[in-house]
Amino acid sequence: MITLLDYGAGNVRSIINAFIHIGERIKVARGPEDIMSAEILVFPGVGAFGSMIDALKKKGFFDSLREYIFKDRPFLGICLGLQALFEKSEESPEVPGLCIFRGIVRRFRCDLSIPHMGWNGLSQRKGSRIFNGLRGVEKFYFVHSYHVDPVDSDIILTTTDYGYPFVSAIEKGNIIAVQFHPEKSGKAGLRILENFLSIAKPRQWIFKDRNTRFAKRIIACLDVRSNDEGDLVVTKGDRYDVREEGRVRNLGKPVSLARRYYQHGADEITFLNITGFRQFPLRDMPMLEVLKLTSENVFVPLTIGGGIQDYTDRDGRYYSALEVASEYFRSGADKVSIGTDAVKIAQDFLKKGGATGKSSIETISKVYGRQAVVVSIDPRRVYVSSGRESRYRLIETHIPGPDGERFCYYQCTVKGGREGRELDAITLAKICEELGAGEILLNCIDRDGTRLGYDIELIEAVKSEVRIPIIASSGAGRVEHFLEVFEKTDVEAALAAGIFHRNEVPIEKVKEYLKGKIEIRIE
Ligand code: 1PR
C-alpha cells in the first residue's frame, strides 16, 4: 500500500490514477501518524515553495516527513517534492525547507522561456532501478521555474539540459526524487512508477551521459459544449462559428476523443468549455466529470478552460475564480486556461495603472504556481491604413488588407469572439505575463478552422515580447504547417483541433513527418 502526501495544493488525482492504473492501492495521509506508518511514501509537490512548506507545517506533516526520510524509508518525491528536501529556495528565500540534503533551489538563469514546461530527456550520473525496461530515448514531462542545486554530487541521479545542465533526479538509499512528473509522462512515466515500487530490480544505466534535448509539443484541443439535444460534445468552429446548417457540429465525445489522442501520442490535451462564460462553470458538472474520467486513463498534462472567473450565483453566494480553478485541479486538471477574464483584468490593469493582487491570474498562480495558469487569447486581425500613431501595437503585414492596407493589429475579443475590446493581443500577453500567467494559448479567429496554416505574423509578434511559453493555435491543415510554425517562430507548442477530430491528419502523421526535422517526443 502506497501512502500519498496531499497538502491540498493541486492535482493529486493524476498520481493516484497513475498508481491505480499500474495495479497499486493508495491511501491519502490524513495526519502525521499516517506518514510514520507508511510502507512507501509518495510526495507530489505542486505550487510555490513557500506555500508548500507553510501547508506542510499547518497540517502537521513537516516534522514527521523529515523523520520518515531521515530514517531512509521508501520515498518518492515529485517536482516540489524534490525541491522540498533541500535547505531553501530562491522562490521563498525566507522559508527553510526540510533540510534533508544540503543545497538550495535556484531559479533558472538562461535565455529560454521560463517555466521549463514540456518534454525533455535525462542523462544518468549513476545506475538506478527506476529506468529498468526503458530504451533511453524517452522524454519526460517537466514544468518548473526552479531546480535543485545539491552540494553533495553523489546524490545526483540524472541531469537535464535547459540552457545548462540542471539536476533532474536524485537518489540516495531509499530516497528517490524527480523534478519531472512521471504521472504525466505517458507510458515511460508509468514504467518509472512501477520500477520505483520494485525494490529488487537491478540498477540500470539506460540514459547514457549526453546532452538532452527539449521537445516541441503537439497539443490536441477539444472545444466542448452542449449540442442542441443537450449532450456534451466536442465541436469545432470555422472562425469560431460552430454551427452548420443551424446546428452545433458534433465531432465526438470528449472523454473518448481525449483517450484516442493520448494513445496517438498527443503531448498534451486541452479542453475548452466554449460556452463556459455563459453560466457558472461549477454548475456545469459534466466538465468536472469529463476531467475525472479522462485523467483515469490519460497520463499527459490536461488543461481546462472556459468560465474561469469570479462568480456570484443566483442565491448571492460568491465563488472566487480560485475556487473554480481549485475544483478543476481536484478533478484532474494540471492547468487552467483563462480567456474572457484575462481581457478584463488587462483592461483594469491599464485603467488603474497596475495590479490589484486580486485577479484570477494572480490568485491562482500564487497558490498553484504560474505554470498552472494559461491565458487563452482570441484575437482578430484589424487592418489600419497607416503604420503611424496608434494606441494599439501595430504589425507591418505581408498579407495586405482588402484595401491594400499594410498594417494591422490583433484585437482582443471576449466570450468566444462575440465581442471585441479596445486592447491588442501583444499588450494583453505582456500584462498577463507580468501578473503571473505561465503560458499563452494564442488562437486566431481569422485562421480558426480554415486549414490555411498558423498566423505566423501574429505568433512572431507576441513571441518576441514575452518570455513565457507560447502555444500556437488555429489554422493547422497539413503536416507542413507544424514544421512551418516551428521553423519560422520560437513557439514551444503547436495546437490543432479540426484536423485531428476529422482524422484528416492524425497526430502520429504529424509526428512521423516532424521526426528528424524538429525535436519531438516519440513514445
Ligand atoms: O473566455 O475564459 O470563458 O474561455 C473560453 C474559451 O473557449 C477560450 O479559450 C476560447 O478560445 C474558447 N472558445 C470560445 N468560443 C469558441 C468557439 O470556437 N466558438 N473556441 C472557442 C476557440 C479555438 C481553438 C481551436 C483552434 C484550433 N477554439 O482552441 O481549437 O483554433 O482549431 P483548428 O486547428 O481547427 O484551426 P473563457
XYZ file of C-alpha atoms and ligand atoms in Angstrom:
560
model
C 0.000 0.000 0.000
C 1.291 3.423 -1.005
C 0.681 6.474 1.160
C 0.298 9.750 -0.670
C 1.068 13.044 0.997
C -1.537 15.549 -0.160
C -1.217 19.020 1.334
C -4.082 20.280 -0.788
C -2.384 22.347 -3.480
C -3.058 20.728 -6.774
C -3.764 17.783 -8.909
C -3.069 14.662 -6.825
C -5.747 12.821 -8.756
C -3.268 12.164 -11.575
C -0.760 10.448 -9.344
C -3.497 8.425 -7.659
C -4.838 7.417 -11.075
C -1.358 6.504 -12.295
C -0.755 4.166 -9.351
C -4.227 2.646 -9.690
C -3.536 2.145 -13.394
C -0.448 0.068 -12.593
C -2.446 -2.005 -10.111
C -1.425 -0.423 -6.795
C -3.512 0.505 -3.789
C -3.064 4.008 -2.482
C -4.217 5.904 0.591
C -4.001 9.604 1.284
C -2.219 10.651 4.506
C -4.690 12.426 6.788
C -2.229 13.263 9.552
C 1.381 12.840 10.698
C 0.686 9.356 12.105
C -0.157 8.154 8.557
C 3.295 9.211 7.438
C 5.096 7.361 10.177
C 3.108 4.186 9.476
C 3.565 4.368 5.680
C 5.249 1.459 3.897
C 6.035 3.636 0.897
C 5.527 7.390 0.830
C 4.919 9.465 -2.299
C 5.078 13.258 -2.103
C 3.905 15.002 -5.289
C 4.539 18.686 -4.617
C 2.981 21.448 -6.675
C 2.581 25.193 -6.350
C 5.063 27.536 -4.790
C 7.847 26.538 -2.356
C 6.799 28.862 0.481
C 3.118 27.958 0.435
C 4.010 24.257 0.245
C 6.191 24.441 3.384
C 3.528 26.524 5.169
C 0.878 23.959 4.281
C 3.073 21.072 5.469
C 3.540 22.843 8.789
C -0.114 23.795 9.194
C -1.208 20.230 8.576
C 1.397 18.870 10.964
C 3.286 16.926 8.261
C 6.596 18.783 8.370
C 8.346 17.048 11.287
C 7.049 13.555 10.583
C 8.086 13.867 6.938
C 11.640 14.787 7.984
C 11.754 11.919 10.432
C 10.435 9.448 7.832
C 13.042 10.466 5.274
C 15.933 10.627 7.759
C 15.138 7.018 8.636
C 15.717 6.164 4.954
C 12.255 4.713 4.468
C 10.978 4.256 0.848
C 10.176 7.678 -0.548
C 9.379 9.183 -3.939
C 9.314 12.966 -4.251
C 7.957 14.586 -7.400
C 8.627 18.155 -8.576
C 8.289 20.325 -5.444
C 8.529 17.030 -3.558
C 12.173 17.029 -4.720
C 12.785 20.716 -4.043
C 11.318 20.478 -0.514
C 14.189 18.172 0.507
C 16.759 20.987 0.287
C 17.681 23.834 2.615
C 15.869 26.685 0.932
C 14.605 28.034 -2.372
C 15.168 31.304 -4.198
C 11.404 31.259 -4.720
C 10.770 31.924 -0.999
C 14.204 32.644 0.499
C 12.870 33.305 3.982
C 11.247 29.864 4.287
C 13.557 26.958 5.279
C 12.940 23.652 3.507
C 13.079 20.160 5.020
C 16.917 20.339 5.040
C 17.377 16.623 4.293
C 20.096 17.443 1.767
C 22.459 20.386 1.639
C 21.969 22.774 -1.238
C 19.463 25.296 -2.469
C 16.773 25.542 -5.110
C 17.661 28.074 -7.783
C 15.636 29.921 -10.376
C 16.596 29.102 -13.976
C 19.075 31.627 -15.291
C 19.017 31.268 -19.057
C 17.564 32.943 -22.126
C 14.946 30.261 -22.725
C 11.268 30.536 -21.822
C 10.600 30.106 -18.129
C 8.914 27.922 -16.820
C 10.742 24.977 -18.366
C 7.487 23.427 -19.484
C 7.377 20.377 -21.698
C 9.138 17.151 -22.572
C 12.864 16.724 -22.076
C 15.355 13.867 -21.729
C 17.555 12.547 -18.938
C 21.273 11.942 -18.666
C 22.265 9.489 -15.934
C 25.097 10.012 -13.462
C 24.664 6.596 -11.864
C 22.669 3.378 -12.259
C 19.124 3.118 -10.946
C 16.303 0.584 -10.872
C 13.775 3.207 -11.915
C 14.953 3.118 -15.544
C 14.564 -0.631 -15.953
C 12.967 -1.575 -19.267
C 13.269 1.863 -20.870
C 15.155 2.370 -24.138
C 16.963 5.604 -23.377
C 15.128 7.708 -25.965
C 12.140 8.542 -23.791
C 11.296 12.054 -22.718
C 9.545 13.151 -19.538
C 7.199 15.997 -18.707
C 8.722 18.878 -16.759
C 7.061 22.017 -15.512
C 9.076 24.254 -13.177
C 10.920 27.554 -12.942
C 13.355 26.443 -10.214
C 15.748 23.497 -9.967
C 17.769 21.953 -7.166
C 21.495 22.570 -6.783
C 22.813 19.909 -4.353
C 26.104 20.353 -2.510
C 26.727 16.593 -2.444
C 27.112 15.481 -6.068
C 26.888 11.779 -5.059
C 23.132 12.083 -4.708
C 22.670 13.213 -8.339
C 20.887 10.560 -10.392
C 20.209 12.485 -13.615
C 20.735 15.853 -15.192
C 18.723 17.509 -17.962
C 19.732 20.344 -20.254
C 17.737 23.545 -20.372
C 20.100 26.385 -21.130
C 22.596 24.438 -18.990
C 22.535 21.035 -17.283
C 20.448 21.017 -14.105
C 19.773 18.199 -11.639
C 16.560 16.448 -12.669
C 16.577 13.487 -10.245
C 18.378 12.401 -7.104
C 18.716 9.030 -5.415
C 20.219 8.131 -2.070
C 19.406 4.875 -0.286
C 15.643 4.510 -0.372
C 15.055 8.136 -1.231
C 14.306 8.927 -4.865
C 13.072 12.319 -6.026
C 12.495 13.580 -9.542
C 11.883 17.032 -10.973
C 9.738 15.714 -13.837
C 6.223 14.292 -13.485
C 6.196 10.517 -14.091
C 2.391 10.549 -13.718
C 2.210 12.949 -16.687
C 4.916 11.333 -18.805
C 2.869 8.765 -20.688
C 3.911 5.120 -20.748
C 7.550 5.852 -19.867
C 6.440 7.675 -16.718
C 4.178 4.804 -15.664
C 7.141 2.482 -16.117
C 9.215 4.618 -13.753
C 6.488 4.386 -11.115
C 6.390 0.587 -11.498
C 10.168 0.400 -11.219
C 10.193 2.594 -8.146
C 7.959 0.044 -6.438
C 10.128 -2.947 -7.468
C 12.851 -2.569 -4.869
C 14.605 -5.775 -6.057
C 15.167 -4.643 -9.665
C 18.829 -4.326 -10.733
C 20.400 -0.914 -11.220
C 20.355 0.084 -14.871
C 22.302 2.623 -16.871
C 19.874 3.462 -19.684
C 20.164 7.202 -20.251
C 23.823 7.415 -21.221
C 25.709 10.581 -20.429
C 24.818 13.096 -23.163
C 23.078 16.386 -23.751
C 19.322 16.163 -23.557
C 17.019 17.961 -25.971
C 13.821 19.776 -25.204
C 10.902 18.766 -27.440
C 8.315 20.884 -29.179
C 4.840 19.846 -28.049
C 1.881 18.800 -30.195
C -1.379 19.545 -28.415
C -4.863 18.281 -29.237
C -7.623 20.737 -28.391
C -11.222 19.768 -27.739
C -13.783 22.566 -27.835
C -16.646 21.248 -25.738
C -20.228 22.430 -25.335
C -23.804 21.083 -25.181
C -25.348 20.432 -28.566
C -28.962 21.081 -29.493
C -30.009 17.797 -27.883
C -28.318 18.787 -24.618
C -25.431 16.284 -24.931
C -21.922 17.403 -24.122
C -19.986 17.076 -27.387
C -16.699 18.042 -28.960
C -17.452 20.634 -31.582
C -15.357 22.731 -33.932
C -15.871 26.115 -35.460
C -14.943 27.823 -38.666
C -13.652 31.147 -37.450
C -15.429 30.314 -34.169
C -18.810 29.566 -35.748
C -19.582 26.052 -34.555
C -22.955 25.726 -36.281
C -23.552 24.048 -39.604
C -26.996 24.447 -41.114
C -28.066 25.934 -37.813
C -26.932 23.018 -35.656
C -23.908 22.629 -33.403
C -21.363 20.333 -35.097
C -20.873 17.109 -33.200
C -17.429 15.600 -33.717
C -17.454 13.085 -30.908
C -17.428 12.538 -27.179
C -14.849 14.417 -25.098
C -13.533 11.537 -22.976
C -13.169 9.003 -25.774
C -11.556 11.524 -28.129
C -9.079 12.571 -25.432
C -8.170 8.924 -24.861
C -7.668 8.429 -28.582
C -5.321 11.413 -28.797
C -3.333 10.176 -25.817
C -2.932 6.775 -27.482
C -1.883 8.512 -30.696
C 0.937 10.381 -28.945
C -0.518 13.808 -28.082
C 1.854 15.584 -25.715
C -0.960 17.391 -24.006
C -4.759 17.648 -24.143
C -6.723 20.883 -23.808
C -10.456 21.053 -23.130
C -12.158 24.371 -23.754
C -15.665 24.689 -22.376
C -16.557 27.206 -25.052
C -19.840 28.355 -23.574
C -18.418 28.412 -20.043
C -18.676 32.207 -19.908
C -22.476 31.950 -20.011
C -23.082 30.167 -16.741
C -21.355 29.283 -13.530
C -18.933 26.542 -14.556
C -19.225 24.610 -11.308
C -22.844 24.084 -12.091
C -21.585 22.588 -15.292
C -20.710 19.361 -13.529
C -20.274 17.383 -16.768
C -16.956 19.192 -17.376
C -15.702 18.064 -13.980
C -16.818 14.551 -14.841
C -15.041 14.761 -18.202
C -11.812 15.672 -16.401
C -12.203 12.947 -13.790
C -12.837 10.255 -16.381
C -10.126 11.466 -18.733
C -7.477 11.585 -16.027
C -8.127 7.905 -15.224
C -6.510 6.812 -18.467
C -4.716 9.774 -19.940
C -1.254 10.364 -18.497
C -0.187 13.586 -20.175
C -0.996 17.122 -18.975
C -4.618 18.243 -19.115
C -5.690 21.865 -19.436
C -9.228 23.100 -18.939
C -10.609 26.482 -19.955
C -13.955 28.205 -20.027
C -15.692 30.385 -17.451
C -12.797 30.709 -15.036
C -13.619 33.961 -13.254
C -15.220 35.251 -10.039
C -18.893 34.480 -9.888
C -21.927 35.232 -7.726
C -24.740 32.725 -8.076
C -28.480 33.393 -8.019
C -28.615 32.962 -4.237
C -25.948 35.603 -3.817
C -23.149 33.176 -2.959
C -19.792 34.405 -4.196
C -17.267 31.990 -5.709
C -13.792 33.228 -6.481
C -12.009 32.230 -9.675
C -9.549 30.485 -7.370
C -12.345 28.270 -6.007
C -13.491 27.449 -9.529
C -9.936 26.593 -10.571
C -9.366 24.517 -7.421
C -12.357 22.371 -8.310
C -10.880 21.763 -11.756
C -7.464 20.878 -10.297
C -9.108 18.454 -7.874
C -10.883 16.838 -10.807
C -7.656 16.164 -12.703
C -6.636 19.371 -14.485
C -2.979 20.385 -14.448
C -3.556 23.860 -15.854
C -6.495 26.199 -16.188
C -6.930 28.477 -19.147
C -8.412 31.957 -18.736
C -9.867 33.814 -21.713
C -12.566 36.426 -21.197
C -11.479 37.290 -17.665
C -7.873 37.878 -18.779
C -9.022 40.651 -21.132
C -10.998 42.298 -18.353
C -8.041 42.022 -15.985
C -5.672 43.596 -18.513
C -8.081 46.465 -19.174
C -8.381 47.092 -15.412
C -4.600 46.952 -15.149
C -4.250 49.673 -17.764
C -7.008 51.777 -16.219
C -5.632 51.571 -12.667
C -2.004 51.662 -13.747
C -1.051 48.407 -12.035
C -2.004 45.116 -10.448
C -4.617 44.633 -7.744
C -3.307 41.299 -6.447
C -6.881 40.053 -6.594
C -7.301 38.965 -10.197
C -7.839 35.330 -11.172
C -4.396 35.218 -12.802
C -2.659 36.465 -9.669
C -4.612 34.452 -7.107
C -4.457 31.151 -8.979
C -0.766 31.445 -9.865
C 0.089 32.360 -6.284
C -1.429 29.159 -4.931
C -0.825 26.706 -7.771
C 2.247 28.226 -9.387
C 2.427 30.222 -12.606
C 2.806 27.061 -14.676
C -0.809 26.204 -13.826
C -2.208 29.374 -15.421
C -2.627 29.601 -19.178
C -4.076 32.687 -20.813
C -6.095 31.929 -23.929
C -6.157 34.832 -26.373
C -8.834 35.058 -29.085
C -7.567 37.824 -31.375
C -8.954 39.064 -34.660
C -6.930 40.933 -37.275
C -7.916 44.591 -37.777
C -6.335 46.487 -40.704
C -5.305 50.122 -40.456
C -4.240 52.390 -43.265
C -1.030 53.727 -41.774
C 1.753 52.463 -39.531
C 1.918 55.760 -37.643
C 0.233 56.761 -34.389
C -1.974 54.125 -32.886
C -2.895 53.127 -29.363
C -2.570 49.526 -30.499
C 0.609 47.566 -31.192
C 0.769 47.526 -34.990
C 2.391 44.952 -37.230
C 3.590 45.508 -40.773
C 1.936 42.644 -42.605
C 2.769 40.637 -45.719
C -0.926 39.861 -46.142
C -2.437 43.210 -47.170
C -5.973 44.127 -46.187
C -8.980 44.433 -48.553
C -7.976 47.993 -49.468
C -4.288 47.187 -49.716
C -3.573 48.140 -46.064
C -0.078 47.124 -44.987
C -0.582 47.449 -41.235
C -2.796 45.680 -38.769
C -3.229 44.937 -35.109
C -4.820 41.977 -33.394
C -7.858 42.996 -31.428
C -8.675 41.004 -28.289
C -12.154 39.546 -28.094
C -14.182 38.011 -25.278
C -16.993 35.461 -24.987
C -15.663 33.256 -27.757
C -15.054 36.082 -30.227
C -18.526 37.537 -29.855
C -17.369 40.939 -28.552
C -14.244 42.961 -29.360
C -12.379 45.046 -26.799
C -10.092 48.067 -27.022
C -6.946 46.062 -26.428
C -4.433 44.311 -28.660
C -3.069 40.791 -28.262
C 0.550 41.823 -27.639
C -0.399 44.162 -24.793
C -2.675 41.512 -23.310
C 0.082 38.870 -23.398
C 2.614 41.192 -21.758
C 0.272 42.221 -18.947
C -0.769 38.638 -18.259
C 2.868 37.561 -18.092
C 3.545 40.329 -15.600
C 0.568 39.262 -13.486
C 1.720 35.647 -13.246
C 0.453 33.705 -16.263
C 2.737 30.795 -17.126
C 1.820 30.229 -20.751
C -0.127 31.790 -23.616
C -2.533 29.849 -25.812
C -2.508 32.037 -28.889
C -5.570 31.422 -31.058
C -6.500 33.430 -34.133
C -10.122 33.852 -35.145
C -9.216 34.602 -38.788
C -7.421 31.268 -39.111
C -9.549 29.031 -36.864
C -10.847 26.017 -38.782
C -9.572 27.327 -42.133
C -6.697 24.807 -42.600
C -4.634 27.700 -44.088
C -1.815 27.315 -41.588
C -0.905 29.259 -38.460
C -0.787 33.054 -38.492
C 2.998 33.365 -38.351
C 2.972 37.162 -38.141
C 0.762 37.148 -35.052
C 2.790 34.407 -33.397
C 6.150 36.064 -34.067
C 4.871 39.406 -32.805
C 3.628 38.003 -29.484
C 6.514 35.593 -29.013
C 9.099 38.336 -29.343
C 7.510 40.291 -26.481
C 7.104 37.678 -23.745
C 9.329 35.106 -22.068
C 6.667 32.572 -21.091
C 5.949 29.656 -23.451
C 3.559 30.208 -26.340
C 1.218 27.625 -27.841
C 0.491 28.433 -31.485
C -3.135 27.700 -32.331
C -5.649 27.968 -35.187
C -5.361 27.060 -38.841
C -3.386 23.805 -38.990
C -4.424 21.929 -42.113
C -1.390 19.877 -43.153
C 1.674 18.341 -41.514
C 3.811 21.023 -43.183
C 2.056 23.716 -41.147
C 3.526 22.293 -37.942
C 7.019 22.368 -39.420
C 6.459 25.904 -40.652
C 5.402 27.261 -37.275
C 8.339 25.604 -35.514
C 10.854 26.729 -38.130
C 9.640 30.286 -38.522
C 8.903 31.072 -34.879
C 10.273 30.016 -31.488
C 6.964 28.744 -30.094
C 7.174 25.833 -27.702
C 3.991 24.083 -28.819
C 1.511 23.829 -31.668
C -2.130 23.037 -31.094
C -4.723 21.765 -33.535
C -8.310 20.652 -33.378
C -10.306 20.146 -36.581
C -7.771 18.029 -38.486
C -7.406 15.663 -35.536
C -11.153 15.347 -34.892
C -11.887 14.591 -38.524
C -8.925 12.236 -38.671
C -7.679 14.121 -41.727
C -4.194 14.420 -40.268
C -3.769 12.128 -37.256
C -1.249 13.077 -34.565
C 1.001 10.114 -35.482
C 1.309 11.502 -39.015
C 2.326 14.905 -37.679
C 4.999 13.315 -35.502
C 6.198 10.987 -38.248
C 6.641 13.984 -40.526
C 8.430 16.113 -37.925
C 10.756 13.317 -36.786
C 14.344 14.160 -37.721
C 13.402 17.742 -38.618
C 12.284 19.089 -35.252
C 12.939 17.699 -31.772
C 9.720 15.994 -30.686
C 8.661 13.276 -28.277
C 8.345 9.824 -29.808
C 6.991 7.137 -27.489
O -13.475 33.097 -22.212
O -12.419 32.127 -20.214
O -14.756 31.515 -20.813
O -12.827 30.722 -22.161
C -13.493 30.252 -23.288
C -12.514 29.514 -24.120
O -13.242 28.907 -25.177
C -11.456 30.384 -24.733
O -10.199 29.749 -24.594
C -11.839 30.485 -26.212
O -10.680 30.418 -27.016
C -12.664 29.240 -26.415
N -13.778 29.451 -27.363
C -14.882 30.171 -27.145
N -15.686 30.099 -28.226
C -15.073 29.342 -29.129
C -15.573 28.982 -30.444
O -14.902 28.325 -31.238
N -16.791 29.421 -30.752
N -13.001 28.125 -29.158
C -13.861 28.921 -28.581
C -11.863 28.548 -29.571
C -10.005 27.955 -30.552
C -9.021 26.920 -30.501
C -9.218 25.951 -31.626
C -8.084 26.332 -32.500
C -7.632 25.247 -33.417
N -11.254 27.500 -30.115
O -8.950 26.357 -29.270
O -9.239 24.720 -31.056
O -8.443 27.490 -33.238
O -8.598 24.956 -34.350
P -8.200 24.381 -35.777
O -6.978 23.533 -35.576
O -9.362 23.558 -36.176
O -7.962 25.558 -36.649
P -13.409 31.940 -21.329
